[in-house]
XYZ file of N, CA and C in Angstrom:
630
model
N 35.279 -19.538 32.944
C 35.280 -19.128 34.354
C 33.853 -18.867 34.796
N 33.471 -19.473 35.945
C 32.351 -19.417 36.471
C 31.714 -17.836 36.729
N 32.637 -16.843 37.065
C 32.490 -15.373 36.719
C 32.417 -14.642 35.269
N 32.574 -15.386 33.973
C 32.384 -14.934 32.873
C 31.443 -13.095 32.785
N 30.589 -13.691 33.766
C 29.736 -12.781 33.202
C 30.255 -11.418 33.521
N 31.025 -11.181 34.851
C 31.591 -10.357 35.372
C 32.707 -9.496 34.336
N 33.186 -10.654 33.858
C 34.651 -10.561 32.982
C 34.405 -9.464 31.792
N 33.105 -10.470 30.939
C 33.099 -10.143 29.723
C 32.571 -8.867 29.589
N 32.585 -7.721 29.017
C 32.157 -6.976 28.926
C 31.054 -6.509 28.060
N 30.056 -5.874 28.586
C 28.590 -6.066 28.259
C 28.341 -5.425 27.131
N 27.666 -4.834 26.534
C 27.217 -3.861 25.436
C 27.558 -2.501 25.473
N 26.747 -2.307 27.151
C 26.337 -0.747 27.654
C 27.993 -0.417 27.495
N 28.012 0.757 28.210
C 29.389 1.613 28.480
C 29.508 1.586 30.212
N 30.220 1.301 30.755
C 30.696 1.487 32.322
C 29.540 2.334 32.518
N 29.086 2.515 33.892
C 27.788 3.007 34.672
C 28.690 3.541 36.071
N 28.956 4.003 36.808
C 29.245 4.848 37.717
C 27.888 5.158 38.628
N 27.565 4.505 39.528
C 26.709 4.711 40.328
C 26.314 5.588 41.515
N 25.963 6.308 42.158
C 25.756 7.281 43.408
C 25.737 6.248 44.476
N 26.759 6.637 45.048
C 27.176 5.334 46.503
C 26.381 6.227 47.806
N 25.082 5.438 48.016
C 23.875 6.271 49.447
C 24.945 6.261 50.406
N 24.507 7.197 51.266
C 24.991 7.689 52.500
C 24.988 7.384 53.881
N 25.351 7.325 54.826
C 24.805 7.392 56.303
C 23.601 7.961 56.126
N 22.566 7.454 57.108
C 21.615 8.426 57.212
C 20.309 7.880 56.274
N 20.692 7.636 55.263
C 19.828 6.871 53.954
C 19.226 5.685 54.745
N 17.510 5.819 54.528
C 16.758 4.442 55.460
C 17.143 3.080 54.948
N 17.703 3.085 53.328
C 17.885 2.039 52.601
C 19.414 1.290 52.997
N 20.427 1.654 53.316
C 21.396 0.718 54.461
C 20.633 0.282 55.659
N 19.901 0.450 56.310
C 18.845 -0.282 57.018
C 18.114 -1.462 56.752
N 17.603 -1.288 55.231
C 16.948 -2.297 54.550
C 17.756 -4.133 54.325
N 16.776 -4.933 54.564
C 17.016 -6.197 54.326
C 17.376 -6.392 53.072
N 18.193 -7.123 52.588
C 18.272 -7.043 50.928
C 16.844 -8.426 50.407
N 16.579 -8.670 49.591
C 15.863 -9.665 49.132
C 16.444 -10.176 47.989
N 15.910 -11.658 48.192
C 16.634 -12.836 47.836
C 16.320 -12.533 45.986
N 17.754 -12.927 45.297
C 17.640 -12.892 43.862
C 17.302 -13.672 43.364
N 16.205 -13.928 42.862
C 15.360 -15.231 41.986
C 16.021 -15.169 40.873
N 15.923 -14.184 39.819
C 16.427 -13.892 37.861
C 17.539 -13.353 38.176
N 18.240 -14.840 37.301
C 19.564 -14.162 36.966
C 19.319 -14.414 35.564
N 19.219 -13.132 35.192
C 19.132 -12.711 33.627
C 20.403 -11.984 33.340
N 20.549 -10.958 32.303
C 21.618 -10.087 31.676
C 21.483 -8.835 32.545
N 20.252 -8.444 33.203
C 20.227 -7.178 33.642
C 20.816 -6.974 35.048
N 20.899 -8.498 35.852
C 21.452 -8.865 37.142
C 23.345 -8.765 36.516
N 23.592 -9.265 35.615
C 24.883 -9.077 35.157
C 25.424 -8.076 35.206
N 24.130 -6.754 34.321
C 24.582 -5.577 34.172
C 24.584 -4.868 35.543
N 23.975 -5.320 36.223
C 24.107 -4.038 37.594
C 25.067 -4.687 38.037
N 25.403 -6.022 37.948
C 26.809 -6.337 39.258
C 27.898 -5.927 38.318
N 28.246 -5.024 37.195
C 29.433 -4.580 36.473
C 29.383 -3.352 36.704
N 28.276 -2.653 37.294
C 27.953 -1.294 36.937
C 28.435 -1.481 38.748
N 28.231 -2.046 39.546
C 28.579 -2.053 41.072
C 30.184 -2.367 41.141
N 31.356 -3.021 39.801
C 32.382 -3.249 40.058
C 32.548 -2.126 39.569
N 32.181 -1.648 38.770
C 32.727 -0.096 38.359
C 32.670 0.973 39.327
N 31.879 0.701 39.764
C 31.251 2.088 41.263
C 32.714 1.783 41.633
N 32.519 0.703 42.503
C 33.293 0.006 43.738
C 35.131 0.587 43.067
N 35.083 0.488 42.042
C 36.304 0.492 41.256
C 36.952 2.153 41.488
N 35.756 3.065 41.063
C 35.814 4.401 41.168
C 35.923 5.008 42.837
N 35.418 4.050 43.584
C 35.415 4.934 44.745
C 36.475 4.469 45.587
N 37.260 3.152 44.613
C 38.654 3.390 45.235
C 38.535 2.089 46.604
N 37.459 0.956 46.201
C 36.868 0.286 47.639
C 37.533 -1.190 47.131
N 37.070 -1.917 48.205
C 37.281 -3.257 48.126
C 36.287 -4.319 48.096
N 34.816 -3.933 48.260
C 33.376 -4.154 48.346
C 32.311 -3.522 47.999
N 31.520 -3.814 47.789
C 30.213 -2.529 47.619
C 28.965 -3.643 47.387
N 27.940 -2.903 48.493
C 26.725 -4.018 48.614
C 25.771 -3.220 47.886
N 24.470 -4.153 47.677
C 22.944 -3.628 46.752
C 22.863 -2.154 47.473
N 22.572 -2.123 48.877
C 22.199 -1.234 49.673
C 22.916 0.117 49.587
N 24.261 -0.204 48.856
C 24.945 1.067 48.683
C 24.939 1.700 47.351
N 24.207 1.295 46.603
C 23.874 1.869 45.047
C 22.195 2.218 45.313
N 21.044 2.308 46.783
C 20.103 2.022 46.826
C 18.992 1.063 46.115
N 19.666 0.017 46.385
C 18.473 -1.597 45.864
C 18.552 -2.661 47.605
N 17.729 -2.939 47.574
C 17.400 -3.613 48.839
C 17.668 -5.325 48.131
N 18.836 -5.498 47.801
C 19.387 -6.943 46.856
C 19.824 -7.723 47.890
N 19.915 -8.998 47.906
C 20.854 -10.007 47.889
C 22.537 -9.777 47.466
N 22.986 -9.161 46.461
C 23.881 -9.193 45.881
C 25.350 -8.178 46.685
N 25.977 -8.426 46.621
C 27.582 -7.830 46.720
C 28.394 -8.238 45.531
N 29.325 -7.333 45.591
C 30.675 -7.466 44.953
C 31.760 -7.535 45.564
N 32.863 -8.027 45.715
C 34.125 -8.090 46.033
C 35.808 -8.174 45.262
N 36.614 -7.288 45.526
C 37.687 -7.732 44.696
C 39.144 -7.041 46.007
N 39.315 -8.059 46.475
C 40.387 -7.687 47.523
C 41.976 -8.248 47.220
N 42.216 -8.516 45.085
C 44.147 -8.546 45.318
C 44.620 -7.570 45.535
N 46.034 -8.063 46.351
C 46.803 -7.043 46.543
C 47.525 -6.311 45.233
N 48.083 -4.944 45.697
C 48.736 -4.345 44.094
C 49.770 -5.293 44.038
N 50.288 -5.580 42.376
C 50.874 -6.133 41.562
C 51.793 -6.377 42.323
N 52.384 -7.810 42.281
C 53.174 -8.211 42.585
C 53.466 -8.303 44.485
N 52.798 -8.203 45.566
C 52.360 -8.326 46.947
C 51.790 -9.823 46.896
N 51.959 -9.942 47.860
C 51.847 -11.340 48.146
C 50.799 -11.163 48.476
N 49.880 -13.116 48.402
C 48.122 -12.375 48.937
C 48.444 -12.487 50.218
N 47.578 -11.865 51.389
C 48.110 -12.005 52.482
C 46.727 -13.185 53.860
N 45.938 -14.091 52.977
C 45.242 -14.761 53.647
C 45.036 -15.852 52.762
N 44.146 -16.793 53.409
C 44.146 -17.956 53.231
C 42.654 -18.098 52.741
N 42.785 -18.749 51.325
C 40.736 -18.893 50.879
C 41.005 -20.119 49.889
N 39.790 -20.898 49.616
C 39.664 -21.687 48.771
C 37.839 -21.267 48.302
N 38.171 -21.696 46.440
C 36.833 -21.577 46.332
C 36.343 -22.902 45.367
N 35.512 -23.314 45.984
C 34.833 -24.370 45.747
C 35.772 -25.701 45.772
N 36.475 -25.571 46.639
C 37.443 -26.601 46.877
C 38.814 -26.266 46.655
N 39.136 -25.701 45.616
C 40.360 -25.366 44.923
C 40.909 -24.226 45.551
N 41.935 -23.660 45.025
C 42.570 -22.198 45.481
C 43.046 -21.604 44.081
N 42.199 -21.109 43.274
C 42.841 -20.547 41.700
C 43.096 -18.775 42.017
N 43.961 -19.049 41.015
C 45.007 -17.556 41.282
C 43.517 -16.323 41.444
N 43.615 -15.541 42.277
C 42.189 -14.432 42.520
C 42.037 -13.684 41.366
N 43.096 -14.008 40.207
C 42.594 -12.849 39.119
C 41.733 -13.766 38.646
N 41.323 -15.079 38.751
C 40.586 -15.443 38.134
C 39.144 -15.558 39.157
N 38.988 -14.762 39.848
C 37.482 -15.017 40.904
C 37.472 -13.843 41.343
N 38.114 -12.957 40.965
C 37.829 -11.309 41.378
C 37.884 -10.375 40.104
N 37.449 -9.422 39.892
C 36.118 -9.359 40.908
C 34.871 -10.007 40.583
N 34.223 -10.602 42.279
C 33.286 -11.345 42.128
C 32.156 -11.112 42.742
N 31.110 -11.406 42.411
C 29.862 -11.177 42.571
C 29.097 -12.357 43.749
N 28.537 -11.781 44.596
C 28.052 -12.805 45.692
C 26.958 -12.323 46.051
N 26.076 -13.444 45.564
C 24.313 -13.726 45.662
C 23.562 -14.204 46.382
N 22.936 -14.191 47.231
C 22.335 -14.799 48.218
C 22.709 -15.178 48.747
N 24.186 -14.832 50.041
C 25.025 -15.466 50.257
C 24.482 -15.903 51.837
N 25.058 -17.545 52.004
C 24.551 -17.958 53.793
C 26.276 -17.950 53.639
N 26.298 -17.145 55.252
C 28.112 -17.501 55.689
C 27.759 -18.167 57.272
N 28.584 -19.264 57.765
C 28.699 -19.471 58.692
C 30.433 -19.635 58.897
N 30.711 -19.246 60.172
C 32.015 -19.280 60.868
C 32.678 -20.442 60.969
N 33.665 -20.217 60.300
C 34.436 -21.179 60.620
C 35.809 -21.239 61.629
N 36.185 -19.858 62.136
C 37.184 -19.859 62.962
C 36.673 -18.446 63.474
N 35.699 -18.926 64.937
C 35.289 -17.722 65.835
C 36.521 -16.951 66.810
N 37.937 -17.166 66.461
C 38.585 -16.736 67.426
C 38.603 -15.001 66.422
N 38.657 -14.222 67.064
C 38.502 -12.615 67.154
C 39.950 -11.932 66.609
N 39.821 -11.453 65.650
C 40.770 -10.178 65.192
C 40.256 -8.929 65.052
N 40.730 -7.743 65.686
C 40.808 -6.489 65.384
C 41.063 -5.677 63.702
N 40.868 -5.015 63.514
C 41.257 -4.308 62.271
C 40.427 -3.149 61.564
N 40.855 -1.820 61.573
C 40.693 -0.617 60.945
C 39.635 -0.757 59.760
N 38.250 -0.515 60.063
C 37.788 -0.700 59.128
C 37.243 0.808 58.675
N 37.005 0.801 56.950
C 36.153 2.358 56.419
C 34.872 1.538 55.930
N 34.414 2.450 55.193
C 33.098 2.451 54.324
C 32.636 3.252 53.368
N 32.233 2.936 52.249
C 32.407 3.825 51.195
C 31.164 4.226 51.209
N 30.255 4.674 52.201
C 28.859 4.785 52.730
C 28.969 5.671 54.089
N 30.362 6.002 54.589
C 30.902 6.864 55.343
C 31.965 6.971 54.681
N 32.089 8.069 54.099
C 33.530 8.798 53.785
C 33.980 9.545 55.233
N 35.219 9.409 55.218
C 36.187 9.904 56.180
C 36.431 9.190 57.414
N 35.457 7.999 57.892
C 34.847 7.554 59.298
C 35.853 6.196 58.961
N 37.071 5.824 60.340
C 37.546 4.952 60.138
C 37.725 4.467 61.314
N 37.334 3.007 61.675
C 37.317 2.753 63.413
C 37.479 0.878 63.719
N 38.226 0.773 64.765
C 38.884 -0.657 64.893
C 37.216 -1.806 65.016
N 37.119 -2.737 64.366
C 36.185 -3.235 64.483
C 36.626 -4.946 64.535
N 36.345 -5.870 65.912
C 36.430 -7.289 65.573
C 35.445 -7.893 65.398
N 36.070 -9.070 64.166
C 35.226 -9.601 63.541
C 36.243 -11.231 63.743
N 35.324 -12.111 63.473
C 35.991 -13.718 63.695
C 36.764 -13.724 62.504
N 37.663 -14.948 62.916
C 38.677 -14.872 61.705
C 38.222 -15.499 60.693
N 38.268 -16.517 60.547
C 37.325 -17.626 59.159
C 35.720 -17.801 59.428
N 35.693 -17.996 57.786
C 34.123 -17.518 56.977
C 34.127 -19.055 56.246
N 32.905 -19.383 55.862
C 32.464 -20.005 54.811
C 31.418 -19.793 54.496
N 31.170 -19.330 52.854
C 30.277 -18.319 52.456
C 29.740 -19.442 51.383
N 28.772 -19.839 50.934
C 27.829 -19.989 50.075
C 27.348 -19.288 49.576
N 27.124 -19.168 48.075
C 26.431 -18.157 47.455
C 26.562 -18.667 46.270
N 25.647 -17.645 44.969
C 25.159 -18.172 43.696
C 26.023 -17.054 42.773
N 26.886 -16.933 41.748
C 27.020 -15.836 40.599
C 26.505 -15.769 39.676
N 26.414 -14.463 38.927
C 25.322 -14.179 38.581
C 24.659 -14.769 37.230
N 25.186 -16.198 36.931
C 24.459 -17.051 36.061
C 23.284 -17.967 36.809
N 24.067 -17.585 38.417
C 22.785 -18.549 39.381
C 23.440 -19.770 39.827
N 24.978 -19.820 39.343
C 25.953 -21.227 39.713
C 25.789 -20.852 41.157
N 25.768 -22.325 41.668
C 26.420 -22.147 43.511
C 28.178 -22.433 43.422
N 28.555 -21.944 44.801
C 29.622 -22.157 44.975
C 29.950 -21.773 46.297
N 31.226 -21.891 46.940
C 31.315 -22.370 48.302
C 32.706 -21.409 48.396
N 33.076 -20.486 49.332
C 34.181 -20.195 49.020
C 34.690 -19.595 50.787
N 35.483 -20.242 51.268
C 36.199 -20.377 52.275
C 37.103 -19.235 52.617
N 37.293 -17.979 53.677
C 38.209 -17.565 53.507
C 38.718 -16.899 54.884
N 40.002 -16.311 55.201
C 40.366 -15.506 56.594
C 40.807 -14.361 56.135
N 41.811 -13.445 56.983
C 42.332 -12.376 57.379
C 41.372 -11.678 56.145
N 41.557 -10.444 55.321
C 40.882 -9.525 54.488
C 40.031 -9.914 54.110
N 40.088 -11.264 53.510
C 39.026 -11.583 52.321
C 37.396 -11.938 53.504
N 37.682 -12.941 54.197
C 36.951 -13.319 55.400
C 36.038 -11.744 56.101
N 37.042 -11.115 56.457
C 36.219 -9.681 56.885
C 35.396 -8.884 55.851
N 36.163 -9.060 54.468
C 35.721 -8.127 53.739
C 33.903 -8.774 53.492
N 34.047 -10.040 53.346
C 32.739 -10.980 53.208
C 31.754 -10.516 54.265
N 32.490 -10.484 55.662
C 31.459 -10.179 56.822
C 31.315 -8.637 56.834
N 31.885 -7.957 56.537
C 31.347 -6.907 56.128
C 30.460 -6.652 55.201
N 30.480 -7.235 54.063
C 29.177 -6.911 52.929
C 28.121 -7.367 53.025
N 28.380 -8.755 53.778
C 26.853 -9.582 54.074
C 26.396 -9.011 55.462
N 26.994 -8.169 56.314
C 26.453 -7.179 57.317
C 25.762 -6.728 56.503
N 25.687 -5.573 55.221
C 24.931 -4.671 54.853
C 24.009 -4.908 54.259
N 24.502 -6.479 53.695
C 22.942 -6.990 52.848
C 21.849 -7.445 54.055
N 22.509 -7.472 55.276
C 21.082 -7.473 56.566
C 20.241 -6.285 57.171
N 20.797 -4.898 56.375
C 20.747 -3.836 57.099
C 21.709 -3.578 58.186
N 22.821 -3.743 58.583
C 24.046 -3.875 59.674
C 25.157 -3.371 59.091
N 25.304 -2.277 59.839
C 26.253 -1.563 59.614
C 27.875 -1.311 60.472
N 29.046 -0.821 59.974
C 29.960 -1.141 60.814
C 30.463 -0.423 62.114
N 29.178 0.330 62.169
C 29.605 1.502 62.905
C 28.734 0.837 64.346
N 28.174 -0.313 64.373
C 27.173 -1.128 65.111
C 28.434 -1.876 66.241
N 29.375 -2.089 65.021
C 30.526 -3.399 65.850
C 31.529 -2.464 66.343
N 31.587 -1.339 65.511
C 32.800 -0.220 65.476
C 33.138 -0.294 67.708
N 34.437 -0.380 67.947
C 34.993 -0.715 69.120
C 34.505 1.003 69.547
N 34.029 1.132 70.880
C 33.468 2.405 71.602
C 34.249 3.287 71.333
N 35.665 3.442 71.683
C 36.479 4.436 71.881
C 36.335 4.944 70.612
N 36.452 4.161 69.063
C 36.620 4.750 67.916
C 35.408 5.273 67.529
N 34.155 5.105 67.900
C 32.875 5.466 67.737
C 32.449 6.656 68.231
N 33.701 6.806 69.153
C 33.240 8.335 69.955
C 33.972 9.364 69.215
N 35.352 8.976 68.887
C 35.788 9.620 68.580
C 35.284 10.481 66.359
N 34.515 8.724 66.196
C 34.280 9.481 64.836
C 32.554 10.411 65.103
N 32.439 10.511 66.344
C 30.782 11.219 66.444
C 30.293 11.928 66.025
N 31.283 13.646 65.588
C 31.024 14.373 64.593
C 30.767 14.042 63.277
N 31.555 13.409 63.055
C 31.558 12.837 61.276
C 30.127 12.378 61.290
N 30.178 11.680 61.779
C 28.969 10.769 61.775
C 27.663 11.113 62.028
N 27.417 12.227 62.537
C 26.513 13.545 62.598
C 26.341 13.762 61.719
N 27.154 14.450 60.643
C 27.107 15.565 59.910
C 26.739 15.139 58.572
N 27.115 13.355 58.214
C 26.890 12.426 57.510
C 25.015 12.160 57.724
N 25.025 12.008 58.417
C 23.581 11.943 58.983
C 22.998 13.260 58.509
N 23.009 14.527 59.137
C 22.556 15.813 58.528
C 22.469 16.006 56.859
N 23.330 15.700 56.361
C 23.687 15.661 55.106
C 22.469 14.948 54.518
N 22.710 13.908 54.974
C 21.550 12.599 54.118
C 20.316 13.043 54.254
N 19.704 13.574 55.160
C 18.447 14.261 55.378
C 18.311 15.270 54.328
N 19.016 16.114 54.284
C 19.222 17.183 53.516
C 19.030 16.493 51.960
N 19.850 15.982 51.605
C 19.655 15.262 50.505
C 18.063 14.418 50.031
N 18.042 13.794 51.409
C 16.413 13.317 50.868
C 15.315 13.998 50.696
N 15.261 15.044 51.556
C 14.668 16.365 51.473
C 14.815 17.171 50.384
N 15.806 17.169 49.623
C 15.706 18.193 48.382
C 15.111 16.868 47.493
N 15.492 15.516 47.189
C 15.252 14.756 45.915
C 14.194 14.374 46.429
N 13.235 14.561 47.435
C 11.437 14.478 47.497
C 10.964 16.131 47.290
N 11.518 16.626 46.962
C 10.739 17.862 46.820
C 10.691 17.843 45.126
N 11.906 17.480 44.631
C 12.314 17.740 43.087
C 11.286 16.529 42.286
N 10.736 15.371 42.994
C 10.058 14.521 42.479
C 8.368 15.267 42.381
């Protein structure tokens, strides 16, 4: 499997990462393009399915472990036995998602393939608690490299499609609270404050402790 590297399990022991915050300048940041794909690019995109795994998500970009990367992760099957509920092919084919999730996406170019507009409840594991209707086009086609550096092409709509335009938002610095529909933006304003306050606070104590 072209994800091997994902699969197999590495030496180290699982890694659990600190998922940055609102507020953090580094979700702002551009990610930069991954030249080496060595073992250590392996090891952080296992140590990012593990985060992603722990915090209970369906994505998690460079920017949210603080690295200004190219890279995401994704793993959007449904629980056991649910039907999938969208339509994807990857690299031509359509193989069952336990075998391409979870997957790692590298330098990814997406262009649209079906600009007609759906609504849908989106979170962020970079805002805890903050949840707000956000449209995004329906079909994606994503290009990108895993982390042996293979290309591959992988087509997709409803979850999988958003979940893509959501992560490659963050690998631009773009966040969802940018698209987030007004009414829900107002209403999460406190949160989103206090998320903000917080992060200051935080950067402020770990530059003092350095």
């Amino acid at each position: 499997s072209p994800l091997s590297t994902l699969h197999s399990p590495l030496p180290t022991s699982e890694m659990i990462l600190r998922v940055t915050q609102y507020g953090e300048p580094i979700l702002r940041k551009v990610g930069k393009p991954i030249t080496e794909f060595d073992e250590s690019l392996a090891e952080l995109a296992n140590d990012m399915v593990d985060t992603m795994y722990d915090e209970k998500g369906i994505g998690l970009a460079a920017q949210q472990i603080d690295r200004a990367l190219q890279l995401c992760v994704v793993d959007v099957r449904p629980p056991e036995g649910a039907e999938v509920a969208f339509n994807y092919s990857f690299d031509g084919k359509q193989p069952p998602l336990d075998l391409i999730m979870p997957m790692a996406i590298i330098n990814p170019k997406v262009t649209i393939t079906d600009a007609s507009e759906d609504v849908y409840e989106e979170g962020c594991l970079s805002f805890p608690g903050v949840n707000g209707k956000v449209d995004r086009p329906v079909g994606v086609r994503c290009e990108f490299q895993d982390t042996e550096g293979n290309p591959h092409v992988l087509e997709a709509d409803g979850l999988l499609g958003r979940c893509i335009l959501h992560e490659v938002d963050h690998l631009n610095g773009r966040l969802f609270i940018d698209l987030m529909q007004k009414r829900d933006l107002k209403k999460n304003e406190a949160k989103i404050k206090k998320l903000k306050r917080e992060s200051r606070d935080f950067l402020k104590k770990s530059n003092m402790s350095r």
